[in-house]
Tab-separated table of C-alpha atoms in Angstrom:
chain	number	residue	atom	x	y	z
B	27	MET	CA	0.106	-0.138	-0.350
B	28	TRP	CA	2.989	2.585	0.594
B	29	SER	CA	4.838	1.462	-1.681
B	30	TRP	CA	1.948	2.000	-4.287
B	31	VAL	CA	1.357	5.428	-2.426
B	32	GLY	CA	5.561	6.150	-3.011
B	33	HIS	CA	5.360	4.946	-6.270
B	34	ARG	CA	2.377	7.611	-7.467
B	35	ILE	CA	3.850	10.382	-5.783
B	36	THR	CA	7.564	10.207	-6.572
B	37	GLY	CA	5.845	9.595	-10.059
B	38	VAL	CA	4.236	12.936	-10.909
B	39	VAL	CA	7.163	14.489	-9.164
B	40	ILE	CA	9.968	13.409	-11.416
B	41	PHE	CA	7.249	13.633	-14.510
B	42	VAL	CA	7.073	17.481	-13.379
B	43	PHE	CA	10.703	17.410	-12.967
B	44	LEU	CA	11.259	16.207	-16.910
B	45	LEU	CA	8.489	18.690	-18.458
B	46	VAL	CA	11.009	21.376	-16.405
B	47	HIS	CA	13.842	19.841	-17.220
B	48	VAL	CA	13.396	19.421	-21.229
B	49	LEU	CA	12.374	23.120	-21.192
B	50	ASP	CA	16.124	24.079	-19.457
B	51	THR	CA	17.791	21.693	-21.908
B	52	SER	CA	15.771	23.461	-24.875
B	53	LEU	CA	17.468	26.638	-23.901
B	54	VAL	CA	21.275	25.249	-25.904
B	55	ARG	CA	19.067	26.545	-28.962
B	56	VAL	CA	18.308	29.647	-27.923
B	57	SER	CA	21.931	30.847	-26.989
B	58	PRO	CA	25.198	29.400	-25.122
B	59	GLU	CA	24.714	32.315	-22.822
B	60	ALA	CA	20.782	31.787	-21.677
B	61	TYR	CA	21.622	27.628	-21.248
B	62	THR	CA	24.255	28.420	-19.108
B	63	ALA	CA	22.686	31.334	-16.733
B	64	VAL	CA	19.416	28.709	-16.316
B	65	ILE	CA	22.091	25.807	-15.965
B	66	GLY	CA	23.654	28.212	-13.210
B	67	ALA	CA	20.923	27.893	-11.132
B	68	TYR	CA	21.030	24.505	-10.476
B	69	LYS	CA	24.090	25.140	-8.751
B	70	ASN	CA	23.504	26.644	-6.101
B	71	PRO	CA	23.031	24.700	-2.621
B	72	ILE	CA	19.180	24.913	-1.990
B	73	MET	CA	18.737	23.356	-5.686
B	74	GLY	CA	21.477	20.807	-4.928
B	75	LEU	CA	19.358	19.725	-2.312
B	76	GLY	CA	16.513	19.798	-4.701
B	77	GLU	CA	18.212	17.471	-6.985
B	78	ALA	CA	19.436	15.307	-3.954
B	79	ALA	CA	15.674	14.797	-3.287
B	80	LEU	CA	14.802	14.268	-6.698
B	81	VAL	CA	17.935	11.364	-7.042
B	82	ALA	CA	15.872	9.888	-4.017
B	83	ALA	CA	12.741	10.043	-5.689
B	84	ILE	CA	14.293	8.061	-9.134
B	85	VAL	CA	15.987	5.376	-7.680
B	86	PHE	CA	13.120	4.823	-5.625
B	87	HIS	CA	10.592	4.827	-8.321
B	88	ALA	CA	13.252	2.590	-9.877
B	89	PHE	CA	14.343	-0.094	-7.493
B	90	ASN	CA	9.639	-0.348	-6.694
B	91	GLY	CA	9.498	-0.386	-10.537
B	92	LEU	CA	11.613	-3.224	-10.600
B	93	ARG	CA	9.839	-4.841	-7.802
B	94	ILE	CA	6.095	-4.020	-9.522
B	95	ILE	CA	7.704	-6.071	-12.679
B	96	LEU	CA	8.944	-8.847	-10.687
B	97	ILE	CA	5.999	-9.247	-8.903
B	98	ASP	CA	3.400	-9.634	-12.056
B	99	PHE	CA	6.126	-11.912	-14.263
B	100	TRP	CA	7.946	-14.037	-11.870
B	101	LYS	CA	6.170	-16.626	-10.517
B	102	LYS	CA	7.188	-16.284	-6.843
B	103	GLY	CA	6.880	-12.714	-6.903
B	104	PRO	CA	3.430	-12.394	-5.090
B	105	LYS	CA	4.992	-14.379	-2.241
B	106	TYR	CA	8.214	-12.616	-1.977
B	107	GLN	CA	6.718	-8.871	-2.738
B	108	ARG	CA	7.470	-7.621	0.623
B	109	HIS	CA	10.868	-9.252	0.840
B	110	MET	CA	11.611	-7.788	-2.412
B	111	LEU	CA	10.268	-4.310	-0.717
B	112	TRP	CA	12.899	-4.193	2.036
B	113	SER	CA	15.327	-5.311	-1.142
B	114	VAL	CA	14.297	-2.168	-2.878
B	115	LEU	CA	14.875	0.096	0.579
B	116	ILE	CA	18.121	-1.638	1.408
B	117	LEU	CA	19.148	-0.785	-2.433
B	118	TRP	CA	18.302	2.466	-2.685
B	119	VAL	CA	20.066	3.069	1.081
B	120	VAL	CA	23.344	1.497	-1.062
B	121	VAL	CA	22.637	3.641	-4.165
B	122	MET	CA	21.984	6.855	-1.928
B	123	VAL	CA	24.843	7.407	0.459
B	124	PRO	CA	27.319	6.922	-2.182
B	125	PHE	CA	25.560	9.336	-4.350
B	126	LEU	CA	25.065	12.051	-1.811
B	127	ILE	CA	28.670	12.247	-0.652
B	128	ARG	CA	29.913	13.059	-3.506
B	129	HIS	CA	26.821	15.345	-4.882
B	130	LEU	CA	26.768	17.307	-1.923
B	131	SER	CA	30.570	17.162	-2.051
B	132	ILE	CA	30.337	18.926	-5.014
B	133	VAL	CA	27.538	21.519	-4.633
B	134	PHE	CA	29.316	22.493	-1.088
B	135	GLY	CA	32.550	22.110	-2.057
B	136	GLY	CA	34.333	25.422	-3.279
B	137	HIS	CA	34.873	25.663	-6.988
A	3	MET	CA	-19.304	-41.401	-9.323
A	4	SER	CA	-20.117	-41.848	-13.427
A	5	ASN	CA	-18.060	-40.897	-16.270
A	6	ASP	CA	-20.439	-38.820	-18.025
A	7	THR	CA	-18.903	-35.332	-19.309
A	8	ILE	CA	-20.573	-32.044	-18.777
A	9	ALA	CA	-20.867	-29.622	-21.795
A	10	ALA	CA	-18.719	-26.449	-20.244
A	11	PRO	CA	-21.428	-23.828	-19.496
A	12	ARG	CA	-23.172	-21.886	-22.224
A	13	SER	CA	-20.533	-23.204	-24.292
A	14	ALA	CA	-22.803	-23.689	-27.315
A	15	HIS	CA	-24.966	-20.503	-27.278
A	16	THR	CA	-22.450	-18.033	-26.228
A	17	PRO	CA	-19.546	-16.467	-28.586
A	18	GLN	CA	-16.351	-17.862	-27.731
A	19	TYR	CA	-14.989	-16.009	-25.095
A	20	LYS	CA	-11.544	-13.494	-25.817
A	21	ARG	CA	-9.990	-11.600	-23.440
A	22	HIS	CA	-7.729	-7.986	-24.788
A	23	LYS	CA	-8.350	-8.611	-28.548
A	24	THR	CA	-9.489	-5.451	-29.472
A	25	GLY	CA	-10.518	-1.570	-29.133
A	26	ARG	CA	-10.069	-0.918	-25.090
A	27	ALA	CA	-9.077	-2.999	-23.256
A	28	SER	CA	-5.963	-4.054	-25.504
A	29	PHE	CA	-5.221	-0.649	-25.386
A	30	GLU	CA	-5.011	-0.736	-21.506
A	31	MET	CA	-3.446	-4.338	-22.019
A	32	MET	CA	-0.594	-2.703	-24.427
A	33	ALA	CA	-0.008	0.598	-21.867
A	34	TRP	CA	0.195	-1.734	-18.532
A	35	LEU	CA	2.573	-4.189	-20.923
A	36	PHE	CA	4.681	-0.657	-22.231
A	37	MET	CA	4.962	0.649	-18.022
A	38	ARG	CA	7.281	-2.626	-17.740
A	39	LEU	CA	9.272	-2.518	-20.982
A	40	SER	CA	10.298	1.358	-20.724
A	41	GLY	CA	10.499	1.177	-17.104
A	42	VAL	CA	13.459	-1.436	-17.693
A	43	VAL	CA	14.774	0.435	-20.184
A	44	LEU	CA	14.566	3.596	-18.424
A	45	VAL	CA	16.338	2.479	-15.112
A	46	VAL	CA	19.508	1.953	-17.665
A	47	LEU	CA	18.889	5.122	-19.271
A	48	ILE	CA	18.273	7.886	-16.546
A	49	PHE	CA	20.760	5.892	-13.884
A	50	GLY	CA	23.329	6.053	-16.939
A	51	HIS	CA	22.615	9.999	-17.899
A	52	LEU	CA	22.977	11.248	-13.911
A	53	PHE	CA	26.254	8.648	-13.691
A	54	VAL	CA	28.144	10.600	-16.182
A	55	ASN	CA	26.416	13.944	-14.950
A	56	LEU	CA	26.205	14.182	-12.079
A	57	MET	CA	29.180	11.700	-10.547
A	58	LEU	CA	31.931	11.950	-13.315
A	59	GLY	CA	34.348	15.045	-13.454
A	60	GLN	CA	33.158	17.781	-11.581
A	61	GLY	CA	29.646	16.672	-10.870
A	62	ILE	CA	26.860	19.287	-11.948
A	63	HIS	CA	29.999	22.327	-11.789
A	64	ALA	CA	30.973	21.170	-15.218
A	65	ILE	CA	27.390	21.267	-16.570
A	66	ASP	CA	27.485	24.320	-19.280
A	67	PHE	CA	26.911	24.981	-23.185
A	68	GLY	CA	29.896	23.360	-24.078
A	69	PHE	CA	29.223	20.355	-21.851
A	70	VAL	CA	25.785	19.812	-23.715
A	71	ALA	CA	27.204	20.815	-27.103
A	72	GLY	CA	30.566	18.045	-26.564
A	73	LYS	CA	28.044	14.886	-25.827
A	74	TRP	CA	25.356	15.954	-28.141
A	75	SER	CA	28.341	16.025	-31.126
A	76	SER	CA	28.112	12.357	-30.866
A	77	PRO	CA	25.785	9.914	-32.183
A	78	PHE	CA	25.823	7.755	-29.099
A	79	TRP	CA	24.423	9.855	-26.784
A	80	GLN	CA	22.130	12.004	-29.417
A	81	VAL	CA	20.291	8.572	-29.414
A	82	TRP	CA	20.796	8.229	-25.683
A	83	ASP	CA	18.911	11.140	-25.252
A	84	LEU	CA	16.255	10.541	-28.024
A	85	LEU	CA	14.941	7.581	-26.400
A	86	MET	CA	14.938	8.773	-22.708
A	87	LEU	CA	13.234	11.748	-24.044
A	88	TRP	CA	10.337	9.198	-25.838
A	89	LEU	CA	10.175	6.766	-22.996
A	90	ALA	CA	10.354	9.193	-20.415
A	91	MET	CA	7.472	11.140	-21.521
A	92	LEU	CA	5.020	8.557	-23.018
A	93	HIS	CA	5.962	6.393	-19.673
A	94	GLY	CA	5.273	9.352	-17.391
A	95	THR	CA	2.162	10.563	-19.492
A	96	ASN	CA	0.780	7.294	-19.305
A	97	GLY	CA	1.274	7.605	-15.562
A	98	VAL	CA	-0.189	10.364	-14.891
A	99	ARG	CA	-3.500	9.556	-17.242
A	100	THR	CA	-3.830	6.535	-15.181
A	101	ILE	CA	-3.645	8.949	-11.854
A	102	ILE	CA	-6.156	11.088	-13.657
A	103	ASN	CA	-8.510	8.506	-14.113
A	104	ASP	CA	-8.303	6.973	-10.674
A	105	TYR	CA	-8.875	10.458	-8.807
A	106	ALA	CA	-10.625	12.902	-11.593
A	107	GLU	CA	-14.202	11.772	-11.156
A	108	ARG	CA	-16.643	13.689	-13.013
A	109	ASN	CA	-16.469	13.273	-17.020
A	110	GLY	CA	-15.345	17.001	-17.877
A	111	THR	CA	-12.687	17.685	-15.218
A	112	ARG	CA	-11.002	14.158	-16.511
A	113	MET	CA	-11.561	14.751	-19.721
A	114	THR	CA	-9.641	18.712	-19.360
A	115	LEU	CA	-7.055	17.407	-17.449
A	116	LYS	CA	-6.054	14.327	-19.885
A	117	THR	CA	-6.340	16.648	-22.861
A	118	VAL	CA	-3.748	19.401	-20.591
A	119	LEU	CA	-1.624	16.846	-20.135
A	120	TYR	CA	-1.521	15.209	-23.995
A	121	ILE	CA	-0.632	18.720	-25.254
A	122	ALA	CA	2.031	19.550	-22.613
A	123	ALA	CA	3.303	15.998	-23.612
A	124	ALA	CA	3.194	16.306	-27.199
A	125	VAL	CA	4.806	20.068	-26.922
A	126	ILE	CA	7.814	18.883	-24.567
A	127	ILE	CA	8.315	15.319	-27.087
A	128	VAL	CA	8.514	17.721	-30.060
A	129	LEU	CA	10.599	20.340	-28.821
A	130	GLY	CA	13.224	17.758	-27.053
A	131	THR	CA	13.382	16.040	-30.644
A	132	LEU	CA	13.895	19.183	-32.593
A	133	VAL	CA	16.384	20.267	-30.040
A	134	ILE	CA	18.330	17.336	-29.997
A	135	PHE	CA	18.640	17.004	-34.300
A	136	THR	CA	18.486	20.772	-35.039
A	137	PHE	CA	21.473	21.546	-32.207
A	138	ASP	CA	24.721	23.562	-33.419
A	139	PRO	CA	27.473	23.356	-30.958
A	140	CYS	CA	29.132	26.411	-32.434
A	141	PRO	CA	26.497	28.853	-33.235
A	142	ALA	CA	28.010	32.106	-35.212
A	143	GLY	CA	28.124	34.794	-32.855
A	144	ALA	CA	28.407	32.702	-29.602
A	145	VAL	CA	31.578	33.507	-27.695
A	146	THR	CA	31.483	31.942	-24.473
A	147	ASP	CA	31.306	28.718	-22.886
A	148	LEU	CA	31.811	26.493	-26.686
A	149	PRO	CA	32.971	23.063	-26.652
A	150	SER	CA	37.285	23.252	-27.671
A	151	PHE	CA	35.953	21.921	-31.122
A	152	CYS	CA	34.842	24.906	-32.042
A	153	PRO	CA	37.004	27.155	-34.829
A	154	VAL	CA	38.283	30.617	-32.737
A	155	PRO	CA	36.463	33.459	-33.922
């Protein structure tokens, strides 16, 4: 139930970002200055935290999505759905810890 | 116990049972399948995208016009990004369509929201595709943030 709610909420968040992200990337067709100026906004620390949250949402949606596929197509999927939810959460931590260390040190480190 | 065989109920006078052969149900079945197939591909495409753009080199600090120009000078990343754009947009649009169908109970509300969704999705897919294919890494008159392979003005 909660994984289903989480899947929907992260899905909508990712979709809204995707719309914005295609628009900001499209600025490369306007001018290098326009693109670099807008992408500069993604580099400040507050946006850096937003990116961390976005990646957290993407990684959960990805692993839980693979879990849904296994529940639907693997014979023993429904039986192990709860174990697989724990695996999703563990994998999420395993991926997020190195990502956060790297990304936040880039965002908050002086360059 | 007798060995009499009993005919399947109503087998003689009802049309053969068909599931998901035509129409709406078939579309929903294809949409369901598409979510799973595109989902697997998107995990690879997006994890690769995030790793290359946020983890390698200077991470997000390295991203500027020259970074994008450098990537799209290679057909590999053009195809990667094009595939990611189409699959992610169709996957996301179908996901939001499902959510609208679930929660918008009035017919008018549902139709309006879905119309807005489809228009937005079409605009973004067409725009993104055009940007990938019409991109000029060395635009005339530009001076800053150009990739190193552009001729010096």
